[in-house]
Amino acid sequence: MKKVVLHIDMDAFYAAVEQRDNPSLRGRPVIVGAPPDRRGVVATCSYEARIFGVRSAMPSCEAFQRCPQAVFVSPDMRRYQYASEKVFEIFSRYSPTVEPLSIDEAFIDVSGVRRLLGSPRDIACSIRSTIRDELGLSASVGIAGNKFLAKLASEKAKPDGCFEMPDDRAEIIRWLGRLEVGELWGVGRVSRKTLENAGLHKVADIQRCDRRKLAGLCGQRFADHLVNLSFGIDAREIETVVAEKSISKETTFNRDVSDRAGLLAMLLNLCDEVGSRLRSQGYTAQLCRIKLRWSDFKTITRQQHFPSEICDDFSIRELAVELFNREKLVAPVRLIGVGVAELNNRHEQQQLLLFDDQKEEIRKRERISRAVDNIRAALGDRAIARGSCFAGQEQPGNALRMDSQ
Ligand code: DCP
Ligand code: MG
C-alpha cells in the first residue's frame, strides 16, 4: 500500500482565533504578542500584517515600526488551547494515526483510509472545509509520500490552500533541487552557514555534491541525512505517541519585580495555564518545577514530586507556591516560570492512592479545574478567577470566584 501523509498547519493560528472571535479585527493587521511599548516579542500575526514584514519572534517594538496601524492583542492561551483541541478532534475523525507536532500542526497518515474516504486530495479538502465550517478557522494541507515532503508541501500551500507533491520521482528531485539548503529538515542557522561557505546553496548542490566531501564537512550521519532528504527520501513513521516530557510556562517581567505578592500572583496565573494545557493534552503529571531568574540573569530551578499523579490547578498551585516560599528573594526577579514533568497519559493514570477520600479529593479538584477551563473557553480568560489567600493578588472586578472547598 502506498504511504500517504498529510501535514496540516493552521493559518496564523492565534491571530485567526482573535479575528474569528472579534469581527472588528477581520481583514486588519493583527499582532498577537507583547504590546509595542513593552519588552517582548510577536507570537504571530495575521497575514494582513505579514505584508509589512512582521514575523513571529520579532520584537514587538520593531513590529510596531513596520506596521503602526496594526492592532496588538495579548495572547489568550486558553482560547488557543481550546481551539487546538477541537482541531485535533476533527483530525481524529479522519485517521487513527495522527502525530501532533505543535498546538496547530500535525502529520496524519491516511494511507489506510483512502478506500473509505476517497483520494488524498478529497480527504484534505474535507478536513479543510470541516475546520472552516465548524471552527471558523483556516488550515493549509500538504500531501506527499512522507513527512518531509508533506511538510514542504504545506508550506507551499499556505495560506488557506492545499498542495500535493508530484508523484513522479524525477519531478520531485527537480522540485527539491530549486530549494535553498536551509529548507531541508534539520538544517539550522549554523549548518546552513557551513554548507553555504562550502558553496552548497541549493538542494541541487547537495544532490550533485561529492559524498565524501559532504561527510568531511558535516559528519557521515548528517551527510547521509542531507543526501536522503535532497532526493526526497524520509523513512520516518508517524508517531502517535508523543513523548512530551514536560509542560511549562514562564514570563519575563517588563520591569524586574521584588515584591513577593506580585510574584505570587503571576506564579498562580502560570500554574493555571500549565494546568489547563496539561488537561487539554490529556496528561497527568508527577513532578512540579519552578524557575526564577534574578536581575543579574542567574537562574535557579526547584522541583518536587506531587503526592500523586495530578492534572488539576490546585495541586500545581500548592506545590509551586510551597517551592516559591522556600526561596529567599536574593535579587529582583526578571523571569518566573512553572512547569510540570514526568507526564503520563491520563487514561493510563494509576490512582494507587491508599485512601478513597484522597481519590475523591483529587477527582473533585480535577472536576472543578475542568469546569473552569470550560467557562474560560466560553467566556474568556478573565471571566473566572479562583479564590486566593494571597494578599495583593489581582482579581478582576467582576470576575466569578471559585474555591475547591
Ligand atoms: N508561536 C509563538 N511563537 C513563535 C512561533 C509561533 O508563540 N515564535 C505560536 C503562535 C502561532 C502558533 O504558535 O499562531 C503556531 O505557529 P506557526 O508557526 O504555525 O504560525 P502560525 O500558525 O501563526 O502561522 P502560519 O500560517 O505561518 O502557520
Ligand atoms: Mg500555523
CSV table of C-alpha atoms and ligand atoms in Angstrom, one decimal:
chain,number,residue,atom,x,y,z
A,1,MET,CA,0.0,0.0,0.0
A,2,LYS,CA,1.4,3.4,-1.0
A,3,LYS,CA,2.0,5.6,2.0
A,4,VAL,CA,0.2,9.0,2.0
A,5,VAL,CA,1.0,11.6,4.6
A,6,LEU,CA,-0.8,14.8,5.2
A,7,HIS,CA,0.8,17.7,7.0
A,8,ILE,CA,-1.8,20.1,8.3
A,9,ASP,CA,-0.9,23.5,9.8
A,10,MET,CA,-3.4,26.2,10.8
A,11,ASP,CA,-3.0,29.6,9.2
A,12,ALA,CA,-1.8,32.4,11.5
A,13,PHE,CA,-3.3,30.4,14.3
A,14,TYR,CA,-3.5,32.7,17.4
A,15,ALA,CA,-4.3,35.7,15.2
A,16,ALA,CA,-7.0,33.7,13.3
A,17,VAL,CA,-8.7,32.8,16.6
A,18,GLU,CA,-8.7,36.5,17.6
A,19,GLN,CA,-10.1,37.6,14.2
A,20,ARG,CA,-12.8,34.9,14.5
A,21,ASP,CA,-13.8,35.9,18.0
A,22,ASN,CA,-13.7,39.7,17.3
A,23,PRO,CA,-15.2,40.6,13.9
A,24,SER,CA,-13.8,44.1,14.1
A,25,LEU,CA,-10.3,42.6,13.7
A,26,ARG,CA,-11.2,40.8,10.5
A,27,GLY,CA,-9.3,42.0,7.4
A,28,ARG,CA,-6.9,44.0,9.6
A,29,PRO,CA,-3.3,43.6,10.5
A,30,VAL,CA,-3.4,41.9,13.9
A,31,ILE,CA,-0.4,41.2,16.0
A,32,VAL,CA,-0.6,38.7,18.9
A,33,GLY,CA,2.1,39.2,21.4
A,34,ALA,CA,3.6,41.7,23.8
A,35,PRO,CA,2.4,45.3,23.4
A,36,PRO,CA,4.8,47.5,21.4
A,37,ASP,CA,5.8,49.6,24.4
A,38,ARG,CA,6.9,46.5,26.4
A,39,ARG,CA,9.9,44.2,26.3
A,40,GLY,CA,8.7,41.1,24.4
A,41,VAL,CA,8.0,39.6,21.1
A,42,VAL,CA,5.4,38.8,18.5
A,43,ALA,CA,3.9,35.3,18.9
A,44,THR,CA,2.2,35.5,15.5
A,45,CYS,CA,0.4,38.0,13.3
A,46,SER,CA,-2.4,37.9,10.7
A,47,TYR,CA,-1.4,37.7,7.0
A,48,GLU,CA,-2.5,41.3,6.7
A,49,ALA,CA,0.4,42.2,9.0
A,50,ARG,CA,2.9,39.9,7.2
A,51,ILE,CA,2.7,42.2,4.1
A,52,PHE,CA,4.6,44.7,6.2
A,53,GLY,CA,7.3,42.3,7.2
A,54,VAL,CA,6.0,41.5,10.7
A,55,ARG,CA,7.0,37.9,11.7
A,56,SER,CA,6.8,35.6,14.7
A,57,ALA,CA,9.6,36.2,17.4
A,58,MET,CA,10.2,39.7,16.1
A,59,PRO,CA,10.5,42.3,19.0
A,60,SER,CA,7.1,44.0,19.3
A,61,CYS,CA,8.6,47.4,19.1
A,62,GLU,CA,10.1,46.6,15.7
A,63,ALA,CA,6.7,45.1,14.6
A,64,PHE,CA,5.1,48.5,15.6
A,65,GLN,CA,7.7,50.4,13.5
A,66,ARG,CA,6.9,48.2,10.5
A,67,CYS,CA,3.2,48.3,10.9
A,68,PRO,CA,2.0,51.1,13.2
A,69,GLN,CA,-1.6,50.7,12.2
A,70,ALA,CA,-1.7,47.0,13.5
A,71,VAL,CA,-3.9,46.1,16.4
A,72,PHE,CA,-1.9,44.5,19.1
A,73,VAL,CA,-3.6,41.7,21.1
A,74,SER,CA,-2.2,40.0,24.2
A,75,PRO,CA,-2.2,36.2,23.9
A,76,ASP,CA,-5.0,34.2,25.5
A,77,MET,CA,-3.6,30.7,25.6
A,78,ARG,CA,-6.7,29.1,27.0
A,79,ARG,CA,-8.8,30.0,23.9
A,80,TYR,CA,-6.0,28.8,21.6
A,81,GLN,CA,-5.7,25.6,23.5
A,82,TYR,CA,-9.4,25.1,23.3
A,83,ALA,CA,-9.4,25.7,19.6
A,84,SER,CA,-6.5,23.4,19.2
A,85,GLU,CA,-8.3,20.6,21.0
A,86,LYS,CA,-11.3,21.0,18.6
A,87,VAL,CA,-8.9,20.9,15.6
A,88,PHE,CA,-7.3,17.7,16.8
A,89,GLU,CA,-10.7,16.2,17.4
A,90,ILE,CA,-11.5,16.8,13.7
A,91,PHE,CA,-8.2,15.2,12.7
A,92,SER,CA,-9.1,12.1,14.7
A,93,ARG,CA,-12.3,11.6,12.6
A,94,TYR,CA,-10.1,11.0,9.5
A,95,SER,CA,-7.4,8.7,10.8
A,96,PRO,CA,-6.3,7.0,14.0
A,97,THR,CA,-2.7,7.8,13.0
A,98,VAL,CA,-2.2,11.4,14.0
A,99,GLU,CA,1.1,12.9,15.2
A,100,PRO,CA,0.8,16.2,16.9
A,101,LEU,CA,3.7,18.5,16.2
A,102,SER,CA,2.6,21.6,18.0
A,103,ILE,CA,-0.5,23.4,19.1
A,104,ASP,CA,-1.6,23.9,15.5
A,105,GLU,CA,0.1,21.3,13.4
A,106,ALA,CA,0.1,17.6,12.8
A,107,PHE,CA,1.0,14.8,10.5
A,108,ILE,CA,-1.8,12.4,9.5
A,109,ASP,CA,-1.2,9.1,7.9
A,110,VAL,CA,-4.2,8.5,5.6
A,111,SER,CA,-2.7,5.5,3.7
A,112,GLY,CA,-5.2,3.1,5.3
A,113,VAL,CA,-8.4,5.1,5.0
A,114,ARG,CA,-8.3,6.0,1.3
A,115,ARG,CA,-10.7,3.4,0.2
A,116,LEU,CA,-13.1,4.6,2.8
A,117,LEU,CA,-12.7,8.4,2.4
A,118,GLY,CA,-11.5,8.9,-1.1
A,119,SER,CA,-8.4,10.3,-2.7
A,120,PRO,CA,-5.8,12.1,-0.6
A,121,ARG,CA,-6.9,15.4,-2.1
A,122,ASP,CA,-10.6,14.7,-1.3
A,123,ILE,CA,-9.6,13.9,2.3
A,124,ALA,CA,-7.5,17.1,2.6
A,125,CYS,CA,-10.4,19.2,1.2
A,126,SER,CA,-12.8,17.6,3.5
A,127,ILE,CA,-10.6,18.3,6.6
A,128,ARG,CA,-10.1,21.9,5.5
A,129,SER,CA,-13.8,22.5,4.9
A,130,THR,CA,-14.8,20.8,8.2
A,131,ILE,CA,-12.4,23.0,10.1
A,132,ARG,CA,-13.7,26.1,8.3
A,133,ASP,CA,-17.4,25.2,8.8
A,134,GLU,CA,-17.2,24.0,12.4
A,135,LEU,CA,-14.5,26.3,13.8
A,136,GLY,CA,-14.4,29.3,11.5
A,137,LEU,CA,-10.6,28.8,11.0
A,138,SER,CA,-8.4,28.1,8.0
A,139,ALA,CA,-5.8,25.4,7.6
A,140,SER,CA,-3.3,24.5,4.9
A,141,VAL,CA,-2.6,21.0,3.9
A,142,GLY,CA,0.4,19.4,2.2
A,143,ILE,CA,0.1,15.9,0.7
A,144,ALA,CA,3.0,13.6,0.0
A,145,GLY,CA,4.5,10.2,0.4
A,146,ASN,CA,6.5,11.1,3.5
A,147,LYS,CA,6.7,13.5,6.4
A,148,PHE,CA,9.5,15.7,5.0
A,149,LEU,CA,7.8,16.2,1.7
A,150,ALA,CA,4.4,16.7,3.2
A,151,LYS,CA,5.7,19.5,5.4
A,152,LEU,CA,7.3,21.2,2.5
A,153,ALA,CA,4.1,20.8,0.6
A,154,SER,CA,2.0,22.5,3.3
A,155,GLU,CA,4.4,25.5,3.4
A,156,LYS,CA,3.8,25.8,-0.3
A,157,ALA,CA,0.1,25.6,0.2
A,158,LYS,CA,0.0,28.5,2.7
A,159,PRO,CA,-2.2,30.3,3.4
A,160,ASP,CA,-5.5,28.6,3.1
A,161,GLY,CA,-4.5,26.1,0.4
A,162,CYS,CA,-3.7,22.5,-0.4
A,163,PHE,CA,-0.7,21.3,-2.3
A,164,GLU,CA,0.0,17.8,-3.5
A,165,MET,CA,3.6,16.8,-4.2
A,166,PRO,CA,4.1,15.5,-7.7
A,167,ASP,CA,4.0,11.7,-7.9
A,168,ASP,CA,6.9,11.4,-10.3
A,169,ARG,CA,10.2,10.9,-8.6
A,170,ALA,CA,12.3,12.8,-11.2
A,171,GLU,CA,9.9,15.7,-10.9
A,172,ILE,CA,10.2,15.7,-7.1
A,173,ILE,CA,14.0,15.7,-7.3
A,174,ARG,CA,13.9,18.6,-9.8
A,175,TRP,CA,11.4,20.4,-7.5
A,176,LEU,CA,13.6,19.9,-4.4
A,177,GLY,CA,16.7,21.0,-6.3
A,178,ARG,CA,15.4,24.5,-6.6
A,179,LEU,CA,15.1,24.9,-2.8
A,180,GLU,CA,17.6,26.6,-0.5
A,181,VAL,CA,19.6,24.2,1.7
A,182,GLY,CA,18.2,25.9,4.7
A,183,GLU,CA,14.8,24.5,3.8
A,184,LEU,CA,16.0,20.9,4.5
A,185,TRP,CA,14.7,19.5,7.7
A,186,GLY,CA,17.4,19.6,10.4
A,187,VAL,CA,19.4,22.4,8.7
A,188,GLY,CA,19.6,25.3,11.2
A,189,ARG,CA,21.5,28.5,11.0
A,190,VAL,CA,24.9,27.0,11.8
A,191,SER,CA,24.8,24.1,9.5
A,192,ARG,CA,23.4,26.3,6.7
A,193,LYS,CA,26.4,28.6,7.1
A,194,THR,CA,28.8,25.7,6.9
A,195,LEU,CA,27.1,24.3,3.8
A,196,GLU,CA,27.0,27.8,2.1
A,197,ASN,CA,30.6,28.5,2.9
A,198,ALA,CA,31.4,25.3,1.1
A,199,GLY,CA,29.5,26.6,-1.9
A,200,LEU,CA,26.4,24.5,-1.3
A,201,HIS,CA,23.5,26.9,-1.6
A,202,LYS,CA,20.7,25.0,-3.3
A,203,VAL,CA,19.4,21.5,-2.6
A,204,ALA,CA,20.6,20.7,-6.2
A,205,ASP,CA,24.2,21.4,-5.0
A,206,ILE,CA,23.7,18.7,-2.3
A,207,GLN,CA,22.3,16.3,-4.9
A,208,ARG,CA,25.4,16.7,-7.0
A,209,CYS,CA,27.9,17.1,-4.3
A,210,ASP,CA,30.7,14.5,-3.7
A,211,ARG,CA,29.5,12.4,-0.7
A,212,ARG,CA,32.9,12.2,0.9
A,213,LYS,CA,33.4,15.9,0.8
A,214,LEU,CA,30.0,16.4,2.4
A,215,ALA,CA,30.8,13.8,5.1
A,216,GLY,CA,34.1,15.7,5.8
A,217,LEU,CA,32.1,18.9,6.1
A,218,CYS,CA,29.4,17.8,8.5
A,219,GLY,CA,29.9,14.2,9.6
A,220,GLN,CA,28.8,11.0,8.0
A,221,ARG,CA,25.4,10.7,9.7
A,222,PHE,CA,24.3,14.2,8.9
A,223,ALA,CA,25.7,14.0,5.4
A,224,ASP,CA,23.6,10.8,4.8
A,225,HIS,CA,20.6,12.6,6.2
A,226,LEU,CA,21.0,15.5,3.8
A,227,VAL,CA,21.6,13.4,0.8
A,228,ASN,CA,18.4,11.3,1.5
A,229,LEU,CA,16.3,14.5,2.0
A,230,SER,CA,17.7,16.1,-1.1
A,231,PHE,CA,16.3,13.1,-3.1
A,232,GLY,CA,13.0,13.3,-1.2
A,233,ILE,CA,13.7,10.2,0.9
A,234,ASP,CA,12.5,10.2,4.5
A,235,ALA,CA,11.7,6.9,6.2
A,236,ARG,CA,10.3,8.3,9.5
A,237,GLU,CA,7.0,6.8,10.6
A,238,ILE,CA,4.1,8.8,12.0
A,239,GLU,CA,4.4,8.6,15.8
A,240,THR,CA,1.1,8.7,17.5
A,241,VAL,CA,2.5,8.6,21.0
A,242,VAL,CA,4.1,11.9,21.7
A,243,ALA,CA,6.9,11.9,24.2
A,244,GLU,CA,6.3,15.4,25.5
A,245,LYS,CA,8.3,15.3,28.7
A,246,SER,CA,7.2,18.5,30.3
A,247,ILE,CA,4.8,21.4,30.0
A,248,SER,CA,5.9,24.8,31.2
A,249,LYS,CA,5.1,28.4,31.0
A,250,GLU,CA,7.3,31.3,32.0
A,251,THR,CA,7.1,35.1,31.8
A,252,THR,CA,9.7,37.9,31.7
A,253,PHE,CA,8.6,41.0,33.6
A,254,ASN,CA,8.6,44.3,31.9
A,255,ARG,CA,10.5,45.6,34.9
A,256,ASP,CA,12.3,43.4,37.5
A,257,VAL,CA,10.0,42.6,40.4
A,258,SER,CA,10.9,42.5,44.1
A,259,ASP,CA,7.6,42.2,45.8
A,260,ARG,CA,6.5,38.7,46.8
A,261,ALA,CA,2.8,39.3,46.4
A,262,GLY,CA,3.2,40.4,42.8
A,263,LEU,CA,5.4,37.4,42.1
A,264,LEU,CA,2.9,35.0,43.7
A,265,ALA,CA,0.1,36.5,41.6
A,266,MET,CA,2.0,35.8,38.5
A,267,LEU,CA,3.0,32.4,39.7
A,268,LEU,CA,-0.6,31.4,40.2
A,269,ASN,CA,-1.6,32.5,36.7
A,270,LEU,CA,1.2,30.5,35.3
A,271,CYS,CA,0.1,27.4,37.3
A,272,ASP,CA,-3.4,27.7,35.9
A,273,GLU,CA,-2.1,27.9,32.3
A,274,VAL,CA,0.2,24.9,32.8
A,275,GLY,CA,-2.8,23.0,34.4
A,276,SER,CA,-5.0,23.9,31.5
A,277,ARG,CA,-2.5,22.7,28.9
A,278,LEU,CA,-1.9,19.5,30.9
A,279,ARG,CA,-5.6,18.7,30.9
A,280,SER,CA,-6.2,19.7,27.3
A,281,GLN,CA,-3.4,17.4,26.2
A,282,GLY,CA,-4.8,14.5,28.3
A,283,TYR,CA,-1.9,14.1,30.6
A,284,THR,CA,-1.2,13.8,34.3
A,285,ALA,CA,2.0,15.0,35.9
A,286,GLN,CA,4.1,13.7,38.7
A,287,LEU,CA,6.7,16.5,39.1
A,288,CYS,CA,6.4,20.2,39.7
A,289,ARG,CA,9.1,22.7,38.9
A,290,ILE,CA,9.6,26.4,39.4
A,291,LYS,CA,12.2,28.7,37.8
A,292,LEU,CA,13.4,32.1,38.9
A,293,ARG,CA,15.8,34.3,37.1
A,294,TRP,CA,17.3,37.2,39.0
A,295,SER,CA,18.1,40.6,37.6
A,296,ASP,CA,21.7,39.5,37.0
A,297,PHE,CA,20.4,36.6,34.8
A,298,LYS,CA,21.4,33.9,37.4
A,299,THR,CA,18.7,31.3,37.2
A,300,ILE,CA,17.5,28.7,39.7
A,301,THR,CA,15.1,25.9,39.4
A,302,ARG,CA,13.5,23.9,42.2
A,303,GLN,CA,11.4,20.8,41.9
A,304,GLN,CA,9.4,18.3,43.9
A,305,HIS,CA,7.1,15.4,43.2
A,306,PHE,CA,3.4,15.7,43.8
A,307,PRO,CA,2.0,13.3,46.4
A,308,SER,CA,0.2,11.5,43.5
A,309,GLU,CA,-0.3,12.0,39.7
A,310,ILE,CA,-2.4,15.1,39.2
A,311,CYS,CA,-3.8,17.3,36.4
A,312,ASP,CA,-5.7,19.9,38.4
A,313,ASP,CA,-4.7,23.6,39.0
A,314,PHE,CA,-5.0,23.4,42.8
A,315,SER,CA,-2.2,20.8,43.2
A,316,ILE,CA,0.1,22.7,40.9
A,317,ARG,CA,-0.6,25.9,42.7
A,318,GLU,CA,0.0,24.4,46.1
A,319,LEU,CA,3.3,22.8,45.3
A,320,ALA,CA,4.6,25.7,43.2
A,321,VAL,CA,3.8,28.2,46.0
A,322,GLU,CA,5.5,25.9,48.5
A,323,LEU,CA,8.6,25.7,46.4
A,324,PHE,CA,8.5,29.5,45.9
A,325,ASN,CA,8.0,30.2,49.6
A,326,ARG,CA,11.2,28.3,50.4
A,327,GLU,CA,13.2,30.7,48.4
A,328,LYS,CA,14.7,34.0,49.6
A,329,LEU,CA,14.5,36.8,47.1
A,330,VAL,CA,18.2,37.4,46.8
A,331,ALA,CA,17.7,39.9,44.0
A,332,PRO,CA,14.8,41.4,42.0
A,333,VAL,CA,13.2,38.8,39.7
A,334,ARG,CA,13.4,39.2,35.9
A,335,LEU,CA,11.6,35.9,35.0
A,336,ILE,CA,9.4,33.5,36.7
A,337,GLY,CA,8.3,30.1,35.4
A,338,VAL,CA,6.3,27.0,36.4
A,339,GLY,CA,6.4,23.6,34.8
A,340,VAL,CA,5.2,20.0,35.3
A,341,ALA,CA,7.1,16.9,34.1
A,342,GLU,CA,7.0,13.1,34.3
A,343,LEU,CA,3.8,13.1,32.3
A,344,ASN,CA,1.6,10.1,31.7
A,345,ASN,CA,-1.5,9.7,29.5
A,346,ARG,CA,-4.4,10.3,31.7
A,347,HIS,CA,-6.3,7.1,30.8
A,348,GLU,CA,-3.3,5.2,31.9
A,349,GLN,CA,-3.2,7.0,35.2
A,350,GLN,CA,-2.8,4.6,38.1
A,351,GLN,CA,-4.5,6.1,41.1
A,352,LEU,CA,-2.8,3.8,43.5
A,353,LEU,CA,-3.7,6.0,46.4
A,354,LEU,CA,-4.1,4.5,49.7
A,355,PHE,CA,-7.4,6.1,50.8
A,356,ASP,CA,-10.7,6.6,49.0
A,357,ASP,CA,-11.1,10.1,50.4
A,358,GLN,CA,-7.8,11.1,48.7
A,359,LYS,CA,-9.0,9.8,45.4
A,360,GLU,CA,-12.3,11.6,45.9
A,361,GLU,CA,-10.4,14.9,46.7
A,362,ILE,CA,-8.3,14.5,43.5
A,363,ARG,CA,-11.3,13.9,41.4
A,364,LYS,CA,-13.1,16.9,42.9
A,365,ARG,CA,-10.1,19.1,42.1
A,366,GLU,CA,-9.9,17.9,38.6
A,367,ARG,CA,-13.7,18.3,38.0
A,368,ILE,CA,-13.5,21.9,39.2
A,369,SER,CA,-10.4,22.7,37.1
A,370,ARG,CA,-12.1,21.3,34.0
A,371,ALA,CA,-15.3,23.3,34.8
A,372,VAL,CA,-13.1,26.4,35.0
A,373,ASP,CA,-11.5,25.5,31.6
A,374,ASN,CA,-14.9,25.3,30.0
A,375,ILE,CA,-16.1,28.6,31.5
A,376,ARG,CA,-12.9,30.3,30.4
A,377,ALA,CA,-13.1,28.9,26.9
A,378,ALA,CA,-16.7,30.1,26.6
A,379,LEU,CA,-16.4,33.5,28.3
A,380,GLY,CA,-12.8,34.4,28.0
A,381,ASP,CA,-9.7,34.2,30.1
A,382,ARG,CA,-10.6,36.6,32.8
A,383,ALA,CA,-14.2,35.5,33.3
A,384,ILE,CA,-13.3,33.5,36.3
A,385,ALA,CA,-10.6,33.8,39.0
A,386,ARG,CA,-10.0,31.2,41.6
A,387,GLY,CA,-10.2,32.3,45.2
A,388,SER,CA,-6.8,33.1,46.6
A,389,CYS,CA,-5.5,33.6,50.1
A,390,PHE,CA,-2.7,35.8,48.9
A,391,ALA,CA,-2.9,39.5,49.6
A,392,GLY,CA,-2.3,41.7,46.7
A,393,GLN,CA,-3.3,39.2,44.1
A,394,GLU,CA,-5.0,40.9,41.2
A,395,GLN,CA,-8.7,39.9,40.9
A,396,PRO,CA,-10.7,41.3,38.0
A,397,GLY,CA,-13.5,43.4,39.5
A,398,ASN,CA,-16.5,41.5,38.1
A,399,ALA,CA,-14.9,38.0,38.0
A,400,LEU,CA,-16.5,35.0,39.5
A,401,ARG,CA,-14.6,33.4,42.3
A,402,MET,CA,-14.2,29.8,43.0
A,403,ASP,CA,-12.6,27.6,45.6
A,404,SER,CA,-12.0,23.9,45.9
A,405,GLN,CA,-13.7,23.7,49.2
B,1,DCP,N1,4.1,30.8,18.0
B,1,DCP,C1,4.7,31.5,19.1
B,1,DCP,N2,6.0,31.9,18.9
B,1,DCP,C2,6.7,31.6,17.8
B,1,DCP,C3,6.1,30.9,16.8
B,1,DCP,C4,4.7,30.5,16.9
B,1,DCP,O1,4.1,31.8,20.1
B,1,DCP,N3,7.9,32.1,17.6
B,1,DCP,C5,2.7,30.4,18.2
B,1,DCP,C6,1.8,31.4,17.5
B,1,DCP,C7,1.3,30.7,16.3
B,1,DCP,C8,1.3,29.3,16.7
B,1,DCP,O2,2.4,29.1,17.6
B,1,DCP,O3,0.0,31.2,15.9
B,1,DCP,C9,1.5,28.3,15.5
B,1,DCP,O4,2.8,28.6,14.9
B,1,DCP,P1,3.0,28.6,13.4
B,1,DCP,O5,4.5,28.6,13.1
B,1,DCP,O6,2.2,27.5,12.7
B,1,DCP,O7,2.5,30.0,12.9
B,1,DCP,P2,1.0,30.5,12.5
B,1,DCP,O8,0.0,29.4,12.6
B,1,DCP,O9,0.7,31.7,13.4
B,1,DCP,O10,1.2,31.0,11.0
B,1,DCP,P3,1.3,30.1,9.7
B,1,DCP,O11,0.2,30.4,8.9
B,1,DCP,O12,2.6,30.6,9.1
B,1,DCP,O13,1.4,28.7,10.1
B,2,MG,MG,0.4,27.6,11.8
